[in-house]
PDB file of C-alpha atoms and ligand atoms in Angstrom:
ATOM      1  CA  MET A   1    -337.676  22.238 -95.729  1.00  0.00           C
ATOM      2  CA  ASN A   2    -334.031  21.289 -94.939  1.00  0.00           C
ATOM      3  CA  PHE A   3    -332.572  23.472 -97.789  1.00  0.00           C
ATOM      4  CA  GLY A   4    -333.374  27.193 -98.685  1.00  0.00           C
ATOM      5  CA  PRO A   5    -336.328  27.969-100.933  1.00  0.00           C
ATOM      6  CA  HIS A   6    -335.549  28.461-104.805  1.00  0.00           C
ATOM      7  CA  LEU A   7    -337.194  31.562-105.687  1.00  0.00           C
ATOM      8  CA  LEU A   8    -337.474  33.952-108.647  1.00  0.00           C
ATOM      9  CA  ILE A   9    -338.801  37.321-108.661  1.00  0.00           C
ATOM     10  CA  VAL A  10    -340.322  38.817-111.707  1.00  0.00           C
ATOM     11  CA  GLY A  11    -341.315  42.575-112.353  1.00  0.00           C
ATOM     12  CA  ARG A  12    -340.873  45.502-114.584  1.00  0.00           C
ATOM     13  CA  GLN A  13    -337.817  47.566-114.113  1.00  0.00           C
ATOM     14  CA  GLY A  14    -338.443  50.031-111.464  1.00  0.00           C
ATOM     15  CA  SER A  15    -340.944  47.872-109.784  1.00  0.00           C
ATOM     16  CA  GLY A  16    -338.541  47.446-106.808  1.00  0.00           C
ATOM     17  CA  LYS A  17    -337.724  43.805-107.223  1.00  0.00           C
ATOM     18  CA  GLY A  18    -334.025  44.302-106.750  1.00  0.00           C
ATOM     19  CA  THR A  19    -334.893  46.112-103.288  1.00  0.00           C
ATOM     20  CA  GLN A  20    -337.242  43.265-102.509  1.00  0.00           C
ATOM     21  CA  ALA A  21    -335.058  40.500-103.629  1.00  0.00           C
ATOM     22  CA  GLU A  22    -332.255  41.853-101.200  1.00  0.00           C
ATOM     23  CA  LEU A  23    -334.873  42.029 -98.252  1.00  0.00           C
ATOM     24  CA  LEU A  24    -336.051  38.684 -98.781  1.00  0.00           C
ATOM     25  CA  ALA A  25    -332.623  37.082 -99.282  1.00  0.00           C
ATOM     26  CA  HIS A  26    -331.599  38.591 -95.973  1.00  0.00           C
ATOM     27  CA  HIS A  27    -334.847  37.527 -94.292  1.00  0.00           C
ATOM     28  CA  PHE A  28    -334.494  33.766 -95.327  1.00  0.00           C
ATOM     29  CA  GLY A  29    -330.526  33.573 -95.185  1.00  0.00           C
ATOM     30  CA  ILE A  30    -330.378  32.650 -98.993  1.00  0.00           C
ATOM     31  CA  ASN A  31    -328.289  34.020-101.949  1.00  0.00           C
ATOM     32  CA  HIS A  32    -329.362  37.003-103.984  1.00  0.00           C
ATOM     33  CA  LEU A  33    -328.600  36.384-107.626  1.00  0.00           C
ATOM     34  CA  SER A  34    -329.176  39.645-109.859  1.00  0.00           C
ATOM     35  CA  THR A  35    -327.813  39.559-113.332  1.00  0.00           C
ATOM     36  CA  GLY A  36    -328.221  43.198-113.748  1.00  0.00           C
ATOM     37  CA  LYS A  37    -326.243  43.860-110.483  1.00  0.00           C
ATOM     38  CA  PHE A  38    -323.486  41.333-111.444  1.00  0.00           C
ATOM     39  CA  PHE A  39    -323.027  43.150-114.771  1.00  0.00           C
ATOM     40  CA  ARG A  40    -323.101  46.489-113.138  1.00  0.00           C
ATOM     41  CA  ASP A  41    -320.531  45.454-110.587  1.00  0.00           C
ATOM     42  CA  SER A  42    -318.453  43.775-113.196  1.00  0.00           C
ATOM     43  CA  ALA A  43    -318.371  46.868-115.461  1.00  0.00           C
ATOM     44  CA  ALA A  44    -317.568  49.080-112.239  1.00  0.00           C
ATOM     45  CA  VAL A  45    -314.319  47.063-111.756  1.00  0.00           C
ATOM     46  CA  GLY A  46    -313.346  46.767-115.362  1.00  0.00           C
ATOM     47  CA  ALA A  47    -314.235  43.093-115.657  1.00  0.00           C
ATOM     48  CA  PRO A  48    -314.631  42.006-119.327  1.00  0.00           C
ATOM     49  CA  ALA A  49    -318.118  40.533-119.030  1.00  0.00           C
ATOM     50  CA  GLY A  50    -319.456  43.812-117.438  1.00  0.00           C
ATOM     51  CA  LEU A  51    -317.612  46.013-120.200  1.00  0.00           C
ATOM     52  CA  ASP A  52    -319.191  43.813-123.036  1.00  0.00           C
ATOM     53  CA  ALA A  53    -322.657  43.949-121.184  1.00  0.00           C
ATOM     54  CA  LYS A  54    -322.424  47.882-120.622  1.00  0.00           C
ATOM     55  CA  ALA A  55    -322.992  48.728-124.070  1.00  0.00           C
ATOM     56  CA  PHE A  56    -326.173  46.958-124.061  1.00  0.00           C
ATOM     57  CA  ILE A  57    -327.463  47.785-120.716  1.00  0.00           C
ATOM     58  CA  ASP A  58    -326.964  51.740-121.293  1.00  0.00           C
ATOM     59  CA  ARG A  59    -329.162  51.362-124.424  1.00  0.00           C
ATOM     60  CA  GLY A  60    -331.840  49.462-122.561  1.00  0.00           C
ATOM     61  CA  GLU A  61    -331.202  46.269-124.636  1.00  0.00           C
ATOM     62  CA  LEU A  62    -330.871  42.758-123.063  1.00  0.00           C
ATOM     63  CA  VAL A  63    -327.489  41.399-122.876  1.00  0.00           C
ATOM     64  CA  PRO A  64    -327.027  38.627-125.301  1.00  0.00           C
ATOM     65  CA  ASP A  65    -328.320  35.275-124.093  1.00  0.00           C
ATOM     66  CA  PRO A  66    -325.059  33.312-124.312  1.00  0.00           C
ATOM     67  CA  ILE A  67    -323.220  35.949-121.913  1.00  0.00           C
ATOM     68  CA  VAL A  68    -326.207  36.023-119.502  1.00  0.00           C
ATOM     69  CA  ILE A  69    -326.421  32.229-119.564  1.00  0.00           C
ATOM     70  CA  ALA A  70    -322.868  31.610-118.806  1.00  0.00           C
ATOM     71  CA  VAL A  71    -322.893  33.973-115.773  1.00  0.00           C
ATOM     72  CA  VAL A  72    -325.941  32.047-114.523  1.00  0.00           C
ATOM     73  CA  GLU A  73    -324.527  28.612-115.301  1.00  0.00           C
ATOM     74  CA  GLU A  74    -321.359  29.575-113.536  1.00  0.00           C
ATOM     75  CA  ARG A  75    -323.289  30.487-110.453  1.00  0.00           C
ATOM     76  CA  PHE A  76    -324.763  27.370-110.034  1.00  0.00           C
ATOM     77  CA  GLN A  77    -321.936  25.353-110.797  1.00  0.00           C
ATOM     78  CA  ASN A  78    -321.325  25.684-107.140  1.00  0.00           C
ATOM     79  CA  PRO A  79    -323.850  23.280-105.270  1.00  0.00           C
ATOM     80  CA  GLU A  80    -323.723  25.304-102.310  1.00  0.00           C
ATOM     81  CA  GLU A  81    -325.623  28.102-103.993  1.00  0.00           C
ATOM     82  CA  ILE A  82    -328.493  25.613-104.463  1.00  0.00           C
ATOM     83  CA  ARG A  83    -328.302  23.999-101.016  1.00  0.00           C
ATOM     84  CA  THR A  84    -328.395  27.507 -99.299  1.00  0.00           C
ATOM     85  CA  GLY A  85    -331.355  28.376-101.308  1.00  0.00           C
ATOM     86  CA  PHE A  86    -331.395  31.724-103.781  1.00  0.00           C
ATOM     87  CA  ILE A  87    -333.515  34.463-105.140  1.00  0.00           C
ATOM     88  CA  LEU A  88    -333.055  34.986-108.886  1.00  0.00           C
ATOM     89  CA  ASP A  89    -333.537  38.514-109.712  1.00  0.00           C
ATOM     90  CA  GLY A  90    -333.784  39.706-113.363  1.00  0.00           C
ATOM     91  CA  PHE A  91    -333.256  36.172-114.749  1.00  0.00           C
ATOM     92  CA  PRO A  92    -334.777  34.662-116.933  1.00  0.00           C
ATOM     93  CA  ARG A  93    -335.985  37.647-119.240  1.00  0.00           C
ATOM     94  CA  ASN A  94    -337.050  35.545-122.489  1.00  0.00           C
ATOM     95  CA  ALA A  95    -338.090  32.065-123.292  1.00  0.00           C
ATOM     96  CA  ARG A  96    -334.526  30.979-124.039  1.00  0.00           C
ATOM     97  CA  GLN A  97    -333.302  31.914-120.620  1.00  0.00           C
ATOM     98  CA  ALA A  98    -336.217  30.289-119.066  1.00  0.00           C
ATOM     99  CA  ALA A  99    -335.638  27.031-120.999  1.00  0.00           C
ATOM    100  CA  GLU A 100    -331.945  27.323-119.956  1.00  0.00           C
ATOM    101  CA  LEU A 101    -332.719  27.722-116.524  1.00  0.00           C
ATOM    102  CA  ASP A 102    -334.945  24.589-116.346  1.00  0.00           C
ATOM    103  CA  ARG A 103    -331.678  22.708-117.802  1.00  0.00           C
ATOM    104  CA  ILE A 104    -329.241  24.245-115.399  1.00  0.00           C
ATOM    105  CA  LEU A 105    -331.422  23.461-112.331  1.00  0.00           C
ATOM    106  CA  VAL A 106    -332.810  19.981-113.481  1.00  0.00           C
ATOM    107  CA  ALA A 107    -333.197  18.445-110.180  1.00  0.00           C
ATOM    108  CA  ASN A 108    -333.741  21.397-108.041  1.00  0.00           C
ATOM    109  CA  PRO A 109    -336.453  23.313-109.627  1.00  0.00           C
ATOM    110  CA  ILE A 110    -338.001  26.851-108.657  1.00  0.00           C
ATOM    111  CA  ASP A 111    -340.162  26.622-105.815  1.00  0.00           C
ATOM    112  CA  LEU A 112    -341.902  29.916-106.203  1.00  0.00           C
ATOM    113  CA  VAL A 113    -342.213  32.737-108.721  1.00  0.00           C
ATOM    114  CA  ILE A 114    -343.062  35.960-107.306  1.00  0.00           C
ATOM    115  CA  ASP A 115    -344.940  38.196-109.896  1.00  0.00           C
ATOM    116  CA  LEU A 116    -344.446  41.608-108.352  1.00  0.00           C
ATOM    117  CA  LYS A 117    -347.339  43.783-109.878  1.00  0.00           C
ATOM    118  CA  VAL A 118    -346.539  47.588-110.279  1.00  0.00           C
ATOM    119  CA  PRO A 119    -348.347  49.886-112.657  1.00  0.00           C
ATOM    120  CA  GLU A 120    -346.029  51.056-115.628  1.00  0.00           C
ATOM    121  CA  HIS A 121    -346.465  54.868-114.556  1.00  0.00           C
ATOM    122  CA  VAL A 122    -345.106  54.149-111.119  1.00  0.00           C
ATOM    123  CA  CYS A 123    -342.205  52.164-112.542  1.00  0.00           C
ATOM    124  CA  VAL A 124    -341.321  55.069-114.810  1.00  0.00           C
ATOM    125  CA  ALA A 125    -341.571  57.618-111.961  1.00  0.00           C
ATOM    126  CA  ARG A 126    -339.240  55.417-109.628  1.00  0.00           C
ATOM    127  CA  MET A 127    -336.721  54.845-112.686  1.00  0.00           C
ATOM    128  CA  VAL A 128    -336.585  58.573-113.480  1.00  0.00           C
ATOM    129  CA  GLU A 129    -336.117  59.114-109.711  1.00  0.00           C
ATOM    130  CA  ARG A 130    -333.147  56.784-109.169  1.00  0.00           C
ATOM    131  CA  GLY A 131    -331.473  57.893-112.224  1.00  0.00           C
ATOM    132  CA  ARG A 132    -329.229  55.039-113.269  1.00  0.00           C
ATOM    133  CA  ASP A 133    -326.890  55.263-116.121  1.00  0.00           C
ATOM    134  CA  ASP A 134    -329.395  53.193-118.105  1.00  0.00           C
ATOM    135  CA  ASP A 135    -332.244  55.228-116.899  1.00  0.00           C
ATOM    136  CA  THR A 136    -332.606  57.529-119.951  1.00  0.00           C
ATOM    137  CA  GLU A 137    -335.947  58.345-121.465  1.00  0.00           C
ATOM    138  CA  GLU A 138    -335.107  56.075-124.429  1.00  0.00           C
ATOM    139  CA  GLY A 139    -333.720  53.350-122.291  1.00  0.00           C
ATOM    140  CA  ILE A 140    -336.735  53.177-119.892  1.00  0.00           C
ATOM    141  CA  ARG A 141    -339.197  52.651-122.721  1.00  0.00           C
ATOM    142  CA  ARG A 142    -337.331  50.187-124.239  1.00  0.00           C
ATOM    143  CA  ARG A 143    -336.886  48.114-121.219  1.00  0.00           C
ATOM    144  CA  LEU A 144    -340.615  48.441-120.483  1.00  0.00           C
ATOM    145  CA  PHE A 145    -341.251  47.091-124.044  1.00  0.00           C
ATOM    146  CA  LEU A 146    -339.042  44.179-123.762  1.00  0.00           C
ATOM    147  CA  TYR A 147    -340.636  43.301-120.451  1.00  0.00           C
ATOM    148  CA  ASP A 148    -344.214  43.290-122.028  1.00  0.00           C
ATOM    149  CA  ALA A 149    -343.154  41.414-125.159  1.00  0.00           C
ATOM    150  CA  GLU A 150    -340.538  38.897-123.786  1.00  0.00           C
ATOM    151  CA  THR A 151    -340.476  38.529-119.818  1.00  0.00           C
ATOM    152  CA  ALA A 152    -344.339  38.728-118.576  1.00  0.00           C
ATOM    153  CA  PRO A 153    -345.294  35.948-121.016  1.00  0.00           C
ATOM    154  CA  LEU A 154    -342.713  33.737-119.092  1.00  0.00           C
ATOM    155  CA  LEU A 155    -345.437  33.847-116.299  1.00  0.00           C
ATOM    156  CA  ASP A 156    -347.746  31.772-118.265  1.00  0.00           C
ATOM    157  CA  GLY A 157    -345.644  28.827-118.270  1.00  0.00           C
ATOM    158  CA  TYR A 158    -344.937  29.213-114.527  1.00  0.00           C
ATOM    159  CA  ARG A 159    -348.606  29.534-113.815  1.00  0.00           C
ATOM    160  CA  LEU A 160    -349.160  26.148-115.654  1.00  0.00           C
ATOM    161  CA  ARG A 161    -346.844  24.616-113.000  1.00  0.00           C
ATOM    162  CA  GLY A 162    -348.819  26.227-110.027  1.00  0.00           C
ATOM    163  CA  ILE A 163    -345.912  28.169-108.815  1.00  0.00           C
ATOM    164  CA  VAL A 164    -346.680  31.786-109.162  1.00  0.00           C
ATOM    165  CA  ALA A 165    -347.801  34.099-106.572  1.00  0.00           C
ATOM    166  CA  THR A 166    -348.782  37.535-107.586  1.00  0.00           C
ATOM    167  CA  VAL A 167    -348.267  40.453-105.071  1.00  0.00           C
ATOM    168  CA  GLU A 168    -349.081  44.026-105.356  1.00  0.00           C
ATOM    169  CA  GLY A 169    -346.052  46.031-105.278  1.00  0.00           C
ATOM    170  CA  VAL A 170    -347.045  49.544-104.692  1.00  0.00           C
ATOM    171  CA  GLY A 171    -346.845  51.072-101.234  1.00  0.00           C
ATOM    172  CA  ASP A 172    -344.465  50.839 -98.284  1.00  0.00           C
ATOM    173  CA  PRO A 173    -341.481  48.871 -99.104  1.00  0.00           C
ATOM    174  CA  ASP A 174    -341.498  47.270 -95.491  1.00  0.00           C
ATOM    175  CA  ASP A 175    -345.404  46.143 -96.055  1.00  0.00           C
ATOM    176  CA  ILE A 176    -344.678  44.761 -99.400  1.00  0.00           C
ATOM    177  CA  CYS A 177    -341.797  42.712 -98.112  1.00  0.00           C
ATOM    178  CA  LYS A 178    -344.094  41.515 -95.284  1.00  0.00           C
ATOM    179  CA  ARG A 179    -346.415  40.345 -98.029  1.00  0.00           C
ATOM    180  CA  LEU A 180    -343.770  38.618 -99.814  1.00  0.00           C
ATOM    181  CA  ILE A 181    -342.571  36.909 -96.878  1.00  0.00           C
ATOM    182  CA  ASP A 182    -345.836  35.606 -96.133  1.00  0.00           C
ATOM    183  CA  VAL A 183    -346.321  33.946 -99.588  1.00  0.00           C
ATOM    184  CA  VAL A 184    -342.850  32.523 -99.445  1.00  0.00           C
ATOM    185  CA  GLU A 185    -343.648  30.749 -96.066  1.00  0.00           C
ATOM    186  CA  GLU A 186    -346.825  29.490 -97.129  1.00  0.00           C
ATOM    187  CA  ARG A 187    -345.420  28.045-100.262  1.00  0.00           C
ATOM    188  CA  VAL A 188    -342.512  26.547 -98.185  1.00  0.00           C
ATOM    189  CA  SER A 189    -345.113  25.010 -95.659  1.00  0.00           C
ATOM    190  CA  ARG A 190    -346.853  23.395 -98.375  1.00  0.00           C
ATOM    191  CA  LEU A 191    -343.728  21.827 -99.925  1.00  0.00           C
ATOM    192  CA  ASP A 192    -342.982  20.665 -96.498  1.00  0.00           C
ATOM    193  CA  ALA A 193    -346.232  19.205 -96.029  1.00  0.00           C
ATOM    194  CA  ASP A 194    -346.036  17.313 -99.439  1.00  0.00           C
ATOM    195  CA  LEU A 195    -342.622  15.719 -98.458  1.00  0.00           C
ATOM    196  CA  HIS A 196    -344.125  14.301 -95.081  1.00  0.00           C
TER     197      HIS A 196
HETATM  198  P1  AMP B   1    -331.883  44.987-113.911  1.00  0.00           P
HETATM  199  O1  AMP B   1    -330.916  45.482-112.945  1.00  0.00           O
HETATM  200  O2  AMP B   1    -332.730  43.768-113.626  1.00  0.00           O
HETATM  201  O3  AMP B   1    -332.805  46.165-114.162  1.00  0.00           O
HETATM  202  O4  AMP B   1    -330.903  44.790-115.261  1.00  0.00           O
HETATM  203  C1  AMP B   1    -330.297  45.767-115.772  1.00  0.00           C
HETATM  204  C2  AMP B   1    -329.977  45.742-117.192  1.00  0.00           C
HETATM  205  O5  AMP B   1    -328.904  44.446-117.348  1.00  0.00           O
HETATM  206  C3  AMP B   1    -331.166  45.105-118.048  1.00  0.00           C
HETATM  207  O6  AMP B   1    -331.766  46.131-118.673  1.00  0.00           O
HETATM  208  C4  AMP B   1    -330.329  44.410-119.296  1.00  0.00           C
HETATM  209  O7  AMP B   1    -329.721  45.327-120.009  1.00  0.00           O
HETATM  210  C5  AMP B   1    -329.153  43.569-118.442  1.00  0.00           C
HETATM  211  N1  AMP B   1    -329.638  42.412-117.818  1.00  0.00           N
HETATM  212  C6  AMP B   1    -329.804  41.944-116.641  1.00  0.00           C
HETATM  213  N2  AMP B   1    -330.471  40.723-116.521  1.00  0.00           N
HETATM  214  C7  AMP B   1    -330.410  40.348-117.809  1.00  0.00           C
HETATM  215  C8  AMP B   1    -331.018  39.234-118.696  1.00  0.00           C
HETATM  216  N3  AMP B   1    -331.202  38.026-117.966  1.00  0.00           N
HETATM  217  N4  AMP B   1    -330.843  39.082-119.799  1.00  0.00           N
HETATM  218  C9  AMP B   1    -330.422  39.893-120.530  1.00  0.00           C
HETATM  219  N5  AMP B   1    -330.163  41.337-120.129  1.00  0.00           N
HETATM  220  C10 AMP B   1    -330.111  41.346-118.757  1.00  0.00           C
END
């Protein structure tokens, strides 16, 4: 593969997807695009997009689609973002965002969707421990509900394309990372073989 892989990681809040996305980005030398982190960083410096998003985030609600889609669209307007390769973390979260992502990426589709599987009670325990502003009892419950209702069903569509790898996300973070690296490498070598 001449260019970096186009990855997407899907998992419940508290599954460790942010941590793993960061590790994978570092390992493969690709960009880590986390919409949640973008909004938190923007709010921290008082940027309008972040402040608008914060009210939704703190309640455990999804930020409205037009705001999130504009953020992702802007990032991908830079061709380097796609050339270098990327791992998208936290986007798409519903059917509309998934359709918009297909539109935005047209000629540069996702190579692999990582389904990071972690049971709900483990995610809840991790969120309580990390104690982010949005990790209130109500916020946690709401986000887990939205994940099952709106985000997890997206995996069915990606499965039909044959691009989903399910990885157990419980255990030592370094072991999990090794498993993830293996599935990405396997996918990349298959894509390379298809090209030759
Ligand atoms: P995360 O860092 O992925 O856990 O995201 C933290 C919060 O940011 C979420 O609970 C949402 O409120 C918001 N957020 C992040 N990504 C999205 C998205 N794709 N669509 C809507 N809201 C999002």
